[in-house]
Amino acid sequence: MQKTTIRLPLYVSPVQAGFPSPADDYIELDLDLNDYLIDKPHSTFCVRVKGNSMEGTLIRKDDILIVDRSKTPTNGRVIVAALNGEFTVKRLLITSAGAFLQAEHPAYDPIRIEPGMDFQIWGVVTYTIHKQ
Amino acid sequence: MFALIDCNNFYASCERVFDPTLEDKPVVILSNNDGCVIARSNEAKALGINMAAPAFMMKEVLEKHQVQVFSSNYALYGNMSNRVMCTLHELVPALEVYSIDEAFLDLRNMPYTDLDKLARRIRKTVRQYTGIPVCVGIAPTKTLAKLANRYVKEYTKTGVFLIDNDQVRDQALAATAAGDVWGVGRQYGKLLEEHGISSALDLARTDINWIKKHMSVVGERMVRELRGEPCYDLDEQPQPKKGIITSRSFGTPVTDYAILQEAVATFTARCAEKLRKQKSAAHLMHVFTFTNRHRPDQPQYYGSKVLHLPVATNSTMEMIEVAMRGLKLIFRKGYYYKKAGIMVSGLVPEDQVQTDLFAMNERKRELDRKALVALDKINRRMGRDTVRVALQGYNSSWHLRQERKSRCYTTRWAELLEIGANELR
């Protein structure tokens, strides 16, 4: 992910005619969404959701997920995984009964991660971009 | 100590990151025009598929073994390379990018004492962050690090090889052919062979005076490096290129002058952009176009013209003007052109350009310069060739045939990786 700057100027004071506000000396911030959403650009990927299995967590079809592969997939995190040659987004649950991939839609059962399964964690979802 | 990091079957690995069904399957990548094989996964190598093998001749083998075939996707490979390099840089700041899939690291100022552990950490981190598998060779010199990396691939399964004592060094040297040492090349390879120097170990033990006499100072450094004496530092700044070539094979043969003009103008624009990027200007432009020599049934022609620019330039407008003059001189009607291109050489730094005696063009040049800064800026933001010189045109019948190209997963919003596409609705 190349670093790009999207300039969204933050105005400290409303525009006035005449006397300049001393606060204008402090205008220095341009909000950069990359700074906010992306911690490590080189390990961060954007992917698009095409399924509906995570609707309960407000991850819906056509949303863009920001996935950071440098993050450790811990219990409760939403992850992108490759399962039987297909990409899927699920919540990772690590319990005393084993590790599970949990959907957040009633139509899907949790999937137990077994040894020897064609399964690989691809990355940890850090943000969802949803168009209103 | 230096490390050489080399990505395993880089192009095939890039494709695998975004397509898990490719795991353990033979994968090959084809050249620009889908003409021949330029990269292979280990599985494809095991099937005996050779580099540079013309794809149409391999059809049977490719189909029989269900080889997964891809057109080259340089936008993806370039982006993934950048990610690998940034990850390495995060781990070891002293980095030299050596090629799209190789980098040297200088470990001399690093606090690590356990280099084996560091090497394993590099491998694991690059794999996790980017999905790309790498091999690591570590040794006291760059030449030995390169050799260690070669040794990793052939003789180990761990992906790490550390030359940290004389015994291990000699073992790796003995297992490497002298001709495969970094920098030996074909000419010296032949010379060494003639003198019975067959392994890298033989080369390392050759009398240094003999080497000096027959292989100059470059050879001397090579041998000292093989003995473990560092002669080369990291070249942290890449040297300006000596020449730039932009050429393509056409998807379908071109017969029309106007289409050829468009293509050459586009290559020239690309060349000029590259020149400006590295802050050079060119004195020589070489325009060429030729027919398909694998089609003896068609009339054959090779047109080529070198044009001298009195004042070195990197202006798109000026260069296209010159290229068009050249193309007009070499174009012959009635041929099926297979390829065209532009090569620039005689490069000088942009700020050392000598202007012509009468400097008549100086004002125009200054205007050009301002326009081009704006053009590069817009094209960087909006995508290549958003703003273009009219001659570049919008006809794309000469564009590449890239029938099996994967998506630009990392560089285009419309082509992102899709998740859960097969779930029930």
Coordinates of C-alpha atoms in Angstrom, one line a residue:
Chain A
M1 CA 0.0 0.0 0.0
Q2 CA 1.7 3.2 -1.1
K3 CA 1.5 6.1 1.1
T4 CA -0.8 8.7 -0.4
T5 CA -2.0 11.8 1.3
I6 CA -5.6 12.8 1.1
R7 CA -5.9 16.4 2.1
L8 CA -8.9 17.3 4.3
P9 CA -8.0 20.6 5.8
L10 CA -9.1 21.2 9.3
Y11 CA -10.1 24.7 10.0
V12 CA -9.4 26.1 13.4
S13 CA -11.5 29.3 13.0
P14 CA -14.2 30.4 10.7
V15 CA -13.2 32.6 7.9
Q16 CA -13.3 36.3 8.9
A17 CA -12.8 39.4 7.0
G18 CA -10.2 41.8 8.5
F19 CA -8.2 40.8 11.5
P20 CA -6.5 37.4 11.2
S21 CA -7.1 35.1 14.1
P22 CA -3.9 34.3 16.1
A23 CA -5.1 30.7 16.1
D24 CA -4.5 30.4 12.4
D25 CA -0.8 30.0 13.3
Y26 CA -1.7 26.6 14.6
I27 CA -3.3 25.3 11.4
E28 CA -1.0 22.4 10.6
L29 CA -3.2 19.4 10.5
D30 CA -4.4 17.8 7.3
L31 CA -6.3 14.7 8.2
D32 CA -4.8 11.7 6.5
L33 CA -7.1 8.6 6.5
N34 CA -4.1 6.4 5.7
D35 CA -2.5 7.5 9.0
Y36 CA -5.7 6.7 10.8
L37 CA -6.6 3.4 9.2
I38 CA -3.2 1.9 8.4
D39 CA -0.5 1.1 10.9
K40 CA 1.9 -0.8 8.7
P41 CA 1.3 -0.1 4.9
H42 CA 3.6 -2.9 3.8
S43 CA 1.6 -5.6 5.6
T44 CA -1.9 -4.1 5.0
F45 CA -4.2 -5.2 2.2
C46 CA -7.7 -4.1 1.2
V47 CA -10.2 -6.8 0.2
R48 CA -13.8 -6.8 -0.8
V49 CA -16.6 -8.8 1.0
K50 CA -18.8 -10.8 -1.3
G51 CA -20.5 -13.1 1.3
N52 CA -23.1 -12.4 4.0
S53 CA -21.8 -14.7 6.8
M54 CA -20.7 -11.7 9.0
E55 CA -23.7 -9.5 8.7
G56 CA -24.1 -9.5 12.5
T57 CA -20.8 -7.7 13.0
L58 CA -21.9 -5.2 10.3
I59 CA -19.6 -6.6 7.7
R60 CA -21.8 -6.7 4.6
K61 CA -21.6 -7.6 1.0
D62 CA -19.4 -5.1 -1.0
D63 CA -17.8 -3.6 2.1
I64 CA -14.0 -3.1 2.0
L65 CA -12.0 -4.7 4.8
I66 CA -8.6 -3.4 5.8
V67 CA -6.6 -6.5 6.7
D68 CA -3.2 -6.2 8.5
R69 CA -1.2 -9.4 8.2
S70 CA 1.3 -8.2 10.9
K71 CA -1.3 -8.4 13.7
T72 CA -1.5 -11.6 15.8
P73 CA -4.8 -13.5 15.3
T74 CA -6.0 -13.7 18.9
N75 CA -9.2 -15.0 20.4
G76 CA -12.2 -12.9 19.3
R77 CA -10.6 -11.1 16.4
V78 CA -12.2 -11.0 13.0
I79 CA -9.9 -12.7 10.5
V80 CA -9.6 -13.5 6.8
A81 CA -8.7 -17.1 6.2
A82 CA -8.2 -19.5 3.4
L83 CA -10.4 -22.6 4.0
N84 CA -10.4 -25.4 1.4
G85 CA -9.0 -23.1 -1.2
E86 CA -11.5 -20.3 -0.6
F87 CA -11.3 -17.0 1.2
T88 CA -13.6 -16.4 4.0
V89 CA -14.1 -13.8 6.8
K90 CA -15.0 -15.1 10.2
R91 CA -14.5 -14.5 13.9
L92 CA -11.7 -16.6 15.5
L93 CA -12.7 -18.2 18.7
I94 CA -10.1 -20.1 20.8
T95 CA -11.7 -22.0 23.6
S96 CA -10.8 -25.0 25.8
A97 CA -12.8 -27.1 23.3
G98 CA -10.6 -26.0 20.4
A99 CA -10.4 -23.3 17.8
F100 CA -13.5 -22.3 15.8
L101 CA -14.4 -20.0 12.9
Q102 CA -17.6 -18.3 14.0
A103 CA -20.0 -16.7 11.5
E104 CA -22.3 -13.9 12.7
H105 CA -25.3 -14.9 10.7
P106 CA -27.8 -17.6 11.9
A107 CA -27.5 -19.5 8.6
Y108 CA -23.9 -20.5 9.3
D109 CA -22.6 -23.0 11.8
P110 CA -19.3 -22.5 13.5
I111 CA -16.4 -24.4 11.8
R112 CA -14.0 -26.3 14.1
I113 CA -10.4 -26.0 13.0
E114 CA -8.9 -29.5 12.9
P115 CA -5.3 -30.6 12.3
G116 CA -4.8 -31.6 8.7
M117 CA -7.5 -29.2 7.5
D118 CA -6.7 -27.1 4.4
F119 CA -6.8 -23.9 6.5
Q120 CA -4.6 -20.9 6.8
I121 CA -5.1 -17.5 8.5
W122 CA -4.5 -14.8 5.9
G123 CA -4.7 -11.7 8.0
V124 CA -6.5 -9.8 10.8
V125 CA -9.3 -7.4 9.9
T126 CA -8.7 -4.0 11.5
Y127 CA -11.3 -1.8 9.9
T128 CA -14.4 -2.1 7.7
I129 CA -15.3 0.5 5.1
H130 CA -19.0 0.6 4.5
K131 CA -20.7 2.9 2.0
Q132 CA -23.9 4.4 3.4
Chain B
M1 CA 28.1 -10.1 8.2
F2 CA 25.9 -9.7 5.1
A3 CA 22.7 -11.4 4.3
L4 CA 21.2 -12.0 0.9
I5 CA 17.4 -12.4 0.9
D6 CA 15.9 -14.0 -2.2
C7 CA 12.2 -14.5 -2.7
N8 CA 11.4 -18.1 -3.8
N9 CA 9.9 -18.3 -7.3
F10 CA 8.8 -14.7 -6.8
Y11 CA 6.2 -14.2 -9.5
A12 CA 4.5 -17.6 -8.8
S13 CA 4.5 -16.8 -5.1
C14 CA 2.8 -13.5 -5.7
E15 CA 0.0 -15.2 -7.6
R16 CA -0.3 -17.8 -4.7
V17 CA -0.8 -15.1 -2.0
F18 CA -4.2 -14.2 -3.6
D19 CA -5.2 -17.6 -4.8
P20 CA -4.9 -20.5 -2.3
T21 CA -6.0 -23.1 -4.8
L22 CA -2.6 -22.7 -6.4
E23 CA -0.8 -24.2 -3.4
D24 CA 1.2 -27.3 -4.4
K25 CA 0.2 -26.9 -8.0
P26 CA 2.5 -26.2 -10.9
V27 CA 2.4 -22.5 -11.8
V28 CA 4.0 -20.7 -14.8
I29 CA 4.1 -17.0 -15.7
L30 CA 4.3 -15.9 -19.3
S31 CA 6.2 -12.9 -20.8
N32 CA 4.6 -9.6 -21.7
N33 CA 3.0 -10.9 -24.8
D34 CA 2.1 -14.4 -23.5
G35 CA 5.0 -15.5 -25.7
C36 CA 7.2 -17.6 -23.4
V37 CA 7.7 -18.9 -19.8
I38 CA 9.5 -16.4 -17.6
A39 CA 8.8 -17.8 -14.1
R40 CA 8.0 -21.2 -12.7
S41 CA 6.9 -22.7 -9.3
N42 CA 9.0 -25.6 -8.0
E43 CA 6.3 -28.0 -9.2
A44 CA 6.5 -26.6 -12.7
K45 CA 10.3 -26.9 -12.6
A46 CA 9.9 -30.5 -11.6
L47 CA 7.8 -31.1 -14.7
G48 CA 10.8 -30.1 -16.8
I49 CA 9.2 -26.8 -18.1
N50 CA 12.1 -24.6 -19.1
M51 CA 12.5 -20.9 -18.9
A52 CA 12.0 -19.1 -22.1
A53 CA 10.1 -22.0 -23.5
P54 CA 7.6 -20.7 -26.1
A55 CA 4.2 -21.2 -24.6
F56 CA 2.6 -22.5 -27.8
M57 CA 5.1 -25.3 -27.9
M58 CA 4.4 -26.3 -24.3
K59 CA 0.6 -26.5 -24.7
E60 CA 0.4 -30.2 -24.4
V61 CA 2.5 -30.5 -21.3
L62 CA 0.7 -27.5 -19.7
E63 CA -2.7 -29.1 -20.3
K64 CA -1.7 -32.6 -19.4
H65 CA -0.4 -31.6 -15.9
Q66 CA -3.0 -28.9 -15.4
V67 CA -0.3 -26.3 -15.1
Q68 CA -1.8 -23.0 -13.9
V69 CA -0.8 -20.4 -16.5
F70 CA -0.7 -16.6 -15.9
S71 CA 0.2 -13.6 -18.0
S72 CA 2.7 -11.4 -16.2
N73 CA 1.1 -8.9 -13.8
Y74 CA 3.9 -6.4 -13.2
A75 CA 1.7 -4.0 -11.2
L76 CA 1.1 -6.8 -8.7
Y77 CA 4.8 -8.0 -8.6
G78 CA 6.1 -4.5 -8.2
N79 CA 3.8 -3.8 -5.4
M80 CA 4.5 -7.1 -3.6
S81 CA 8.3 -6.5 -4.1
N82 CA 7.9 -3.1 -2.4
R83 CA 6.2 -4.7 0.5
V84 CA 8.9 -7.4 0.9
M85 CA 11.6 -4.7 0.9
C86 CA 9.8 -2.5 3.4
T87 CA 9.4 -5.5 5.7
L88 CA 13.1 -6.2 5.5
H89 CA 13.9 -2.6 6.1
E90 CA 11.8 -2.7 9.2
L91 CA 13.9 -5.6 10.5
V92 CA 17.3 -4.4 9.3
P93 CA 17.6 -0.8 8.2
A94 CA 20.8 -1.2 6.1
L95 CA 19.3 -2.5 2.9
E96 CA 20.3 -2.7 -0.7
V97 CA 17.5 -3.6 -3.1
Y98 CA 19.4 -5.8 -5.6
S99 CA 16.6 -6.8 -7.9
I100 CA 12.8 -7.1 -7.8
D101 CA 13.1 -10.2 -5.6
E102 CA 16.5 -9.9 -3.9
A103 CA 18.0 -7.7 -1.3
F104 CA 21.3 -7.4 0.6
L105 CA 21.3 -6.6 4.3
D106 CA 24.3 -5.3 6.2
L107 CA 24.2 -6.9 9.6
R108 CA 27.5 -5.4 10.9
N109 CA 25.8 -2.8 13.0
M110 CA 23.0 -4.9 14.3
P111 CA 22.8 -5.9 17.9
Y112 CA 22.1 -9.6 17.1
T113 CA 24.5 -12.3 18.2
D114 CA 22.4 -15.2 17.2
L115 CA 22.4 -14.8 13.4
D116 CA 20.6 -18.1 12.8
K117 CA 17.7 -16.8 14.9
L118 CA 17.7 -13.5 13.1
A119 CA 17.6 -15.3 9.7
R120 CA 14.6 -17.4 10.9
R121 CA 12.9 -14.3 12.1
I122 CA 13.4 -12.6 8.8
R123 CA 11.9 -15.5 7.0
K124 CA 8.9 -15.8 9.3
T125 CA 8.2 -12.1 9.3
V126 CA 8.3 -11.6 5.5
R127 CA 6.1 -14.7 5.1
Q128 CA 3.6 -13.4 7.6
Y129 CA 3.5 -9.7 6.5
T130 CA 3.4 -10.4 2.7
G131 CA 2.8 -14.1 2.2
I132 CA 6.0 -14.4 0.2
P133 CA 8.4 -17.2 1.1
V134 CA 12.1 -16.2 1.1
C135 CA 15.5 -17.9 1.5
V136 CA 18.3 -16.3 3.6
G137 CA 22.0 -16.7 3.1
I138 CA 24.3 -15.1 5.7
A139 CA 28.1 -14.8 5.3
P140 CA 31.0 -12.4 6.0
T141 CA 30.9 -11.0 2.4
K142 CA 28.3 -10.1 -0.2
T143 CA 29.7 -12.7 -2.6
L144 CA 29.6 -15.4 0.0
A145 CA 26.1 -14.4 1.1
K146 CA 24.9 -14.8 -2.6
L147 CA 26.6 -18.2 -2.7
A148 CA 25.1 -19.2 0.6
N149 CA 21.6 -18.3 -0.7
R150 CA 22.2 -20.4 -3.8
Y151 CA 23.3 -23.3 -1.5
V152 CA 20.1 -22.9 0.6
K153 CA 17.9 -23.6 -2.4
E154 CA 19.8 -26.6 -3.6
Y155 CA 20.8 -28.4 -0.4
T156 CA 18.6 -27.4 2.5
K157 CA 15.0 -27.4 3.4
T158 CA 15.3 -24.9 6.2
G159 CA 15.6 -21.9 3.9
V160 CA 18.5 -20.5 5.9
F161 CA 22.2 -21.0 5.5
L162 CA 24.8 -19.4 7.6
I163 CA 28.5 -19.3 6.7
D164 CA 30.1 -18.5 10.0
N165 CA 33.3 -20.6 10.0
D166 CA 35.9 -21.8 7.6
Q167 CA 34.7 -25.4 7.5
V168 CA 31.1 -24.5 6.5
R169 CA 32.4 -22.0 4.0
D170 CA 34.6 -24.5 2.3
Q171 CA 31.7 -27.0 2.2
A172 CA 29.5 -24.5 0.4
L173 CA 32.4 -23.4 -1.9
A174 CA 33.1 -27.0 -2.8
A175 CA 29.4 -27.6 -3.7
T176 CA 29.3 -24.5 -6.0
A177 CA 30.6 -24.4 -9.6
A178 CA 33.1 -21.7 -10.2
G179 CA 31.0 -20.4 -13.1
D180 CA 28.1 -19.9 -10.7
V181 CA 30.0 -17.5 -8.5
W182 CA 28.4 -14.0 -8.4
G183 CA 30.2 -11.9 -11.1
V184 CA 32.0 -14.6 -12.9
G185 CA 29.9 -14.5 -16.1
R186 CA 30.3 -16.4 -19.3
Q187 CA 33.7 -15.1 -20.4
Y188 CA 35.6 -15.7 -17.1
G189 CA 33.7 -19.0 -16.7
K190 CA 35.2 -20.3 -19.8
L191 CA 38.7 -19.1 -18.8
L192 CA 38.4 -20.8 -15.4
E193 CA 37.2 -24.0 -17.0
E194 CA 40.2 -24.0 -19.3
H195 CA 42.6 -23.7 -16.4
G196 CA 40.9 -26.5 -14.5
I197 CA 39.3 -24.3 -11.9
S198 CA 35.9 -26.0 -11.6
S199 CA 34.5 -25.3 -8.1
A200 CA 34.2 -22.1 -6.2
L201 CA 36.7 -23.7 -3.7
D202 CA 39.3 -24.1 -6.5
L203 CA 38.7 -20.4 -7.4
A204 CA 39.1 -19.3 -3.7
R205 CA 42.4 -21.2 -3.5
T206 CA 43.8 -19.9 -6.8
D207 CA 47.0 -17.7 -6.5
I208 CA 45.9 -14.1 -6.2
N209 CA 48.6 -12.9 -8.6
W210 CA 47.3 -15.2 -11.4
I211 CA 43.8 -13.9 -10.8
K212 CA 45.0 -10.3 -10.9
K213 CA 46.7 -10.9 -14.2
H214 CA 43.8 -12.7 -15.9
M215 CA 40.7 -11.3 -14.3
S216 CA 41.8 -7.8 -13.3
V217 CA 40.9 -6.1 -10.1
V218 CA 37.2 -7.3 -10.3
G219 CA 38.5 -10.9 -10.2
E220 CA 40.8 -10.1 -7.3
R221 CA 38.0 -8.7 -5.3
M222 CA 35.8 -11.7 -6.1
V223 CA 38.4 -14.1 -4.9
R224 CA 39.1 -12.1 -1.7
E225 CA 35.4 -12.0 -1.0
L226 CA 35.2 -15.8 -1.5
R227 CA 38.0 -16.1 1.1
G228 CA 35.9 -14.1 3.5
E229 CA 37.5 -10.6 3.2
P230 CA 34.8 -8.0 2.5
C231 CA 35.6 -5.8 -0.5
Y232 CA 32.1 -4.6 -1.3
D233 CA 29.8 -2.5 0.8
L234 CA 26.1 -2.1 0.4
D235 CA 25.3 0.2 -2.6
E236 CA 22.6 2.0 -0.9
Q237 CA 22.0 4.4 -3.7
P238 CA 21.1 2.7 -7.0
Q239 CA 23.3 4.0 -9.8
P240 CA 21.6 5.9 -12.6
K241 CA 20.9 3.6 -15.4
K242 CA 23.1 3.7 -18.4
G243 CA 20.3 3.4 -20.9
I244 CA 16.5 2.8 -20.8
I245 CA 14.6 0.7 -23.3
T246 CA 10.9 0.7 -23.7
S247 CA 9.6 -1.7 -26.2
R248 CA 6.7 -4.2 -26.6
S249 CA 5.6 -6.9 -28.9
F250 CA 2.2 -6.2 -30.4
G251 CA -0.8 -8.4 -29.6
T252 CA -1.7 -8.4 -33.3
P253 CA 0.8 -7.5 -36.0
V254 CA 0.6 -3.8 -36.9
T255 CA 0.6 -2.7 -40.5
D256 CA -0.9 0.8 -40.2
Y257 CA 1.5 3.8 -39.9
A258 CA -0.8 5.8 -37.6
I259 CA -1.1 2.9 -35.1
L260 CA 2.6 2.4 -35.1
Q261 CA 3.0 6.2 -34.5
E262 CA 0.7 5.9 -31.5
A263 CA 2.6 3.0 -30.1
V264 CA 6.0 4.5 -30.5
A265 CA 4.7 7.8 -29.0
T266 CA 3.4 6.0 -26.0
F267 CA 6.8 4.1 -25.5
T268 CA 8.6 7.4 -25.9
A269 CA 6.4 9.0 -23.3
R270 CA 7.1 6.2 -20.9
C271 CA 10.8 6.5 -21.5
A272 CA 10.7 10.2 -20.9
E273 CA 8.8 9.6 -17.7
K274 CA 11.4 7.1 -16.5
L275 CA 14.2 9.6 -17.4
R276 CA 12.5 12.4 -15.4
K277 CA 12.0 10.0 -12.5
Q278 CA 15.7 9.3 -12.2
K279 CA 16.6 12.9 -13.1
S280 CA 18.5 12.2 -16.2
A281 CA 18.4 13.5 -19.8
A282 CA 19.3 11.6 -22.9
H283 CA 21.5 12.5 -25.9
L284 CA 20.7 9.5 -28.1
M285 CA 17.4 8.0 -29.1
H286 CA 17.2 4.8 -30.9
V287 CA 13.9 4.0 -32.7
F288 CA 13.3 0.6 -34.0
T289 CA 10.5 -1.7 -35.3
F290 CA 10.6 -5.1 -36.9
T291 CA 8.6 -7.9 -38.3
N292 CA 8.1 -11.4 -36.9
R293 CA 11.2 -13.5 -37.9
H294 CA 9.3 -16.7 -36.9
R295 CA 7.0 -16.1 -39.8
P296 CA 9.2 -16.8 -42.8
D297 CA 6.1 -16.8 -45.0
Q298 CA 5.8 -13.0 -44.4
P299 CA 8.2 -10.4 -45.9
Q300 CA 10.9 -9.5 -43.3
Y301 CA 12.1 -6.1 -42.3
Y302 CA 14.1 -4.6 -39.5
G303 CA 14.0 -0.8 -39.3
S304 CA 16.2 1.0 -36.9
K305 CA 17.5 4.6 -36.6
V306 CA 19.7 6.3 -34.0
L307 CA 18.9 9.9 -33.6
H308 CA 21.2 12.4 -31.8
L309 CA 19.8 15.1 -29.7
P310 CA 22.1 18.1 -29.7
V311 CA 20.8 19.1 -26.3
A312 CA 20.1 16.3 -24.0
T313 CA 16.4 16.2 -23.0
N314 CA 13.8 14.3 -21.0
S315 CA 10.9 16.3 -22.3
T316 CA 8.0 14.1 -23.6
M317 CA 7.1 16.6 -26.3
E318 CA 10.6 17.0 -27.6
M319 CA 11.3 13.3 -27.5
I320 CA 8.1 12.3 -29.3
E321 CA 8.9 14.9 -32.0
V322 CA 12.3 13.2 -32.5
A323 CA 10.9 9.7 -32.3
M324 CA 8.3 10.5 -35.0
R325 CA 11.0 11.8 -37.3
G326 CA 12.9 8.6 -36.7
L327 CA 9.9 6.4 -37.3
K328 CA 9.0 8.2 -40.5
L329 CA 12.5 7.4 -41.8
I330 CA 12.3 3.7 -41.0
F331 CA 8.7 2.9 -41.8
R332 CA 8.1 0.8 -44.9
K333 CA 4.6 0.0 -46.1
G334 CA 3.4 -3.5 -46.6
Y335 CA 5.0 -5.2 -43.6
Y336 CA 3.5 -6.8 -40.5
Y337 CA 5.3 -5.2 -37.6
K338 CA 5.7 -7.4 -34.6
K339 CA 7.6 -5.1 -32.2
A340 CA 8.6 -1.5 -31.8
G341 CA 10.5 0.4 -29.2
I342 CA 12.6 3.2 -28.1
M343 CA 16.0 3.1 -26.4
V344 CA 17.7 6.1 -25.0
S345 CA 21.3 6.4 -24.0
G346 CA 24.0 8.9 -23.5
L347 CA 22.4 9.8 -20.3
V348 CA 23.5 12.9 -18.3
P349 CA 22.2 14.3 -15.0
E350 CA 19.3 16.6 -15.7
D351 CA 20.9 19.5 -14.1
Q352 CA 24.1 19.2 -16.1
V353 CA 22.5 19.6 -19.5
Q354 CA 24.5 21.9 -21.8
T355 CA 22.2 24.1 -23.7
D356 CA 22.8 24.9 -27.4
L357 CA 24.8 27.9 -28.4
F358 CA 22.0 30.1 -29.5
A359 CA 19.7 28.9 -26.8
M360 CA 16.7 29.7 -29.0
N361 CA 14.7 26.9 -27.5
E362 CA 15.4 27.9 -23.9
R363 CA 12.1 29.6 -23.3
K364 CA 10.1 26.8 -24.9
R365 CA 12.1 24.4 -22.9
E366 CA 11.3 26.1 -19.7
L367 CA 7.6 26.1 -20.5
D368 CA 7.8 22.4 -21.4
R369 CA 9.5 21.7 -18.1
K370 CA 6.6 23.4 -16.2
A371 CA 4.0 21.5 -18.2
L372 CA 5.7 18.2 -17.6
V373 CA 5.9 18.6 -13.8
A374 CA 2.2 19.1 -13.9
L375 CA 1.7 16.2 -16.3
D376 CA 3.7 13.7 -14.1
K377 CA 1.8 14.9 -11.1
I378 CA -1.6 14.3 -12.7
N379 CA -0.7 11.0 -14.1
R380 CA 0.7 9.8 -10.8
R381 CA -2.6 10.7 -9.1
M382 CA -5.1 9.8 -11.8
G383 CA -3.4 6.8 -13.4
R384 CA -0.9 6.5 -16.3
D385 CA -1.6 8.4 -19.5
T386 CA -4.6 10.3 -18.1
V387 CA -2.9 13.4 -19.6
R388 CA -1.0 12.6 -22.8
V389 CA 0.5 14.1 -25.9
A390 CA -2.1 13.9 -28.6
L391 CA 0.0 11.6 -30.7
Q392 CA -0.2 8.8 -28.1
G393 CA -3.8 8.4 -29.1
Y394 CA -6.5 6.2 -27.7
N395 CA -6.3 3.4 -30.2
S396 CA -5.2 0.3 -28.3
S397 CA -5.3 -2.3 -31.1
W398 CA -1.5 -2.7 -30.6
H399 CA -1.8 -3.4 -26.9
L400 CA -0.5 -6.5 -25.3
R401 CA -2.2 -9.8 -25.4
Q402 CA -2.5 -10.7 -21.8
E403 CA -5.3 -13.2 -21.7
R404 CA -4.5 -14.8 -18.4
K405 CA -3.5 -11.9 -16.2
S406 CA -4.6 -12.1 -12.6
R407 CA -6.2 -9.0 -10.9
C408 CA -4.3 -6.0 -9.8
Y409 CA -5.2 -6.9 -6.3
T410 CA -3.1 -4.3 -4.6
T411 CA -3.3 -1.4 -6.9
R412 CA -6.8 -1.0 -8.2
W413 CA -10.0 -0.6 -6.2
A414 CA -12.1 -2.4 -8.8
E415 CA -9.9 -5.5 -8.7
L416 CA -9.6 -6.2 -5.0
L417 CA -9.4 -9.7 -3.6
E418 CA -12.9 -11.0 -3.0
I419 CA -13.9 -12.8 0.2
G420 CA -16.6 -15.3 0.7
A421 CA -17.8 -15.1 -2.9
N422 CA -19.2 -18.6 -2.8
E423 CA -21.3 -18.3 0.4
L424 CA -25.0 -18.9 0.3
R425 CA -27.1 -15.8 0.2

